[in-house]
Coordinates of C-alpha atoms and ligand atoms in Angstrom, one line a residue:
X1 CA 0.0 0.1 0.1
X2 CA 1.2 3.4 -1.0
X3 CA 0.5 5.7 1.8
X4 CA 0.8 9.1 0.6
X5 CA 0.5 10.8 4.1
X6 CA 3.2 8.8 5.4
X7 CA 5.6 9.5 2.6
X8 CA 4.8 13.3 2.2
X9 CA 5.3 14.3 5.6
X10 CA 4.6 18.0 6.5
X11 CA 8.4 19.1 5.7
X12 CA 8.2 17.5 2.4
X13 CA 5.1 19.0 1.3
X14 CA 6.4 22.5 2.5
X15 CA 9.5 22.1 0.7
X16 CA 8.0 21.1 -2.5
X17 CA 5.4 23.8 -2.6
X18 CA 8.0 26.5 -1.6
X19 CA 11.5 25.1 -2.5
X20 CA 14.4 27.0 -0.8
X21 CA 17.2 28.2 -3.0
X22 CA 15.4 27.7 -6.0
X23 CA 16.7 29.4 -9.2
X24 CA 19.9 30.3 -11.0
X25 CA 22.9 31.2 -9.2
X26 CA 24.6 33.8 -11.3
X27 CA 27.9 33.8 -9.7
X28 CA 28.2 30.1 -9.4
X29 CA 31.7 28.6 -9.3
X30 CA 30.5 25.1 -10.2
X31 CA 27.7 23.9 -12.2
X32 CA 26.2 20.4 -12.8
X33 CA 23.2 18.7 -14.4
X34 CA 21.3 15.8 -13.1
X35 CA 19.0 13.5 -14.5
X36 CA 16.8 10.6 -13.1
X37 CA 15.5 8.7 -16.2
X38 CA 13.3 6.4 -14.0
X39 CA 11.2 9.3 -13.0
X40 CA 12.0 12.1 -15.2
X41 CA 13.5 14.4 -12.7
X42 CA 15.9 17.0 -14.0
X43 CA 17.8 19.4 -12.0
X44 CA 20.7 21.9 -12.5
X45 CA 22.8 22.6 -9.5
X46 CA 24.7 25.9 -8.9
X47 CA 27.4 25.9 -6.3
X48 CA 29.7 28.6 -5.0
X49 CA 32.7 27.5 -3.1
X50 CA 35.6 29.4 -1.4
X51 CA 38.4 27.9 0.2
X52 CA 36.5 24.5 0.2
X53 CA 33.5 26.2 1.9
X54 CA 30.0 25.9 0.3
X55 CA 29.3 29.6 0.5
X56 CA 26.2 29.4 -1.8
X57 CA 24.1 26.9 -3.5
X58 CA 20.8 26.7 -5.5
X59 CA 19.1 24.6 -7.9
X60 CA 16.4 24.8 -10.7
X61 CA 14.7 22.3 -13.1
X62 CA 11.6 20.2 -12.7
X63 CA 10.6 16.8 -11.0
X64 CA 8.3 15.1 -8.8
X65 CA 7.7 16.2 -5.3
X66 CA 10.4 14.1 -3.7
X67 CA 13.2 15.2 -5.6
X68 CA 12.4 18.9 -5.4
X69 CA 11.8 18.6 -1.8
X70 CA 15.1 16.8 -1.4
X71 CA 16.9 19.3 -3.3
X72 CA 15.5 22.0 -1.4
X73 CA 16.4 20.4 2.0
X74 CA 19.9 19.5 0.6
X75 CA 20.8 23.0 -0.3
X76 CA 19.5 24.3 3.0
X77 CA 21.6 21.5 4.7
X78 CA 25.2 22.2 2.9
X79 CA 25.2 26.0 2.8
X80 CA 28.1 27.1 5.0
X81 CA 29.6 23.7 5.1
X82 CA 33.0 22.4 3.9
X83 CA 33.2 20.1 0.7
X84 CA 34.2 17.2 3.3
X85 CA 31.1 18.0 5.6
X86 CA 28.8 18.0 2.6
X87 CA 30.4 14.5 1.4
X88 CA 29.8 13.2 5.0
X89 CA 26.2 14.4 5.3
X90 CA 25.7 12.7 1.6
X91 CA 27.0 9.5 3.3
X92 CA 24.6 9.9 6.2
X93 CA 21.8 10.7 4.1
X94 CA 22.4 7.7 1.8
X95 CA 22.7 5.5 4.8
X96 CA 19.4 7.0 6.1
X97 CA 17.4 6.0 3.0
X98 CA 19.2 2.7 1.9
X99 CA 19.9 0.9 5.0
X100 CA 17.6 -1.4 6.6
X101 CA 18.4 -0.3 10.2
X102 CA 17.5 3.1 11.5
X103 CA 20.4 5.3 11.8
X104 CA 21.7 6.1 15.4
X105 CA 20.6 9.2 17.3
X106 CA 23.9 11.1 16.5
X107 CA 23.5 10.5 13.0
X108 CA 19.8 11.7 13.0
X109 CA 20.8 15.0 14.7
X110 CA 23.4 15.6 12.1
X111 CA 20.8 15.1 9.4
X112 CA 18.3 17.5 10.9
X113 CA 15.5 18.1 8.7
X114 CA 17.0 15.7 6.0
X115 CA 15.5 13.0 8.3
X116 CA 12.1 13.9 7.1
X117 CA 12.9 11.7 3.9
X118 CA 13.5 8.6 5.8
X119 CA 10.3 7.4 4.7
X120 CA 11.4 7.1 1.2
X121 CA 13.3 3.8 2.0
X122 CA 9.9 2.1 1.8
X123 CA 9.6 3.0 -1.7
X124 CA 12.7 1.8 -3.5
X125 CA 11.5 3.5 -6.8
X126 CA 11.8 6.8 -5.1
X127 CA 15.1 6.4 -3.6
X128 CA 16.6 7.9 -6.8
X129 CA 14.4 11.0 -6.7
X130 CA 15.8 11.7 -3.2
X131 CA 19.4 11.0 -4.0
X132 CA 19.6 12.9 -7.5
X133 CA 20.3 16.1 -6.0
X134 CA 23.1 14.7 -3.9
X135 CA 24.7 13.1 -7.0
X136 CA 24.5 16.4 -8.9
X137 CA 26.0 18.0 -5.8
X138 CA 28.9 15.6 -5.8
X139 CA 29.6 16.1 -9.6
X140 CA 29.5 19.8 -9.2
X141 CA 31.9 19.5 -6.0
X142 CA 34.4 17.3 -8.1
X143 CA 33.9 19.3 -11.1
X144 CA 36.2 22.2 -12.8
X145 CA 36.6 25.2 -10.4
X146 CA 36.0 27.1 -13.6
X147 CA 32.2 26.5 -14.7
X148 CA 31.3 25.8 -18.2
X149 CA 29.5 28.9 -18.7
X150 CA 28.9 31.3 -21.5
X151 CA 28.3 34.9 -20.8
Ligands
LIG1 ZN1 11.1 11.7 -9.0

């Protein structure tokens, strides 16, 4: 049974309705594109880093409620963090929605609002919707410092 109430918790509904950090970042230092063919989610990720710190991040594109809410929550979560901390958060988040066992208290605390997406693991088809933005963030973080952009 697919129980919408369980999956689309209040936080997810809120972040889907009014996504945070939505829109192009004009002074991005790294840009990456993400696509989830299973669902059709598409997003562009704009990243601005300074000395390995994510000073700003935004996204745009179109996708399902889960993918938009996840990108919104993710951008909120990694802003101000170092690349290394963002990588760690990705690991924790990945564990949260992939592992059978529930994460420990410490992990849940570091995840903060991202924990709202924990219910996604009951719907394997939706896991890629939730992780798309993270994979896109990772490719942006690993990308060239100089963005492939034309003025
Ligand atoms: Zn999706």
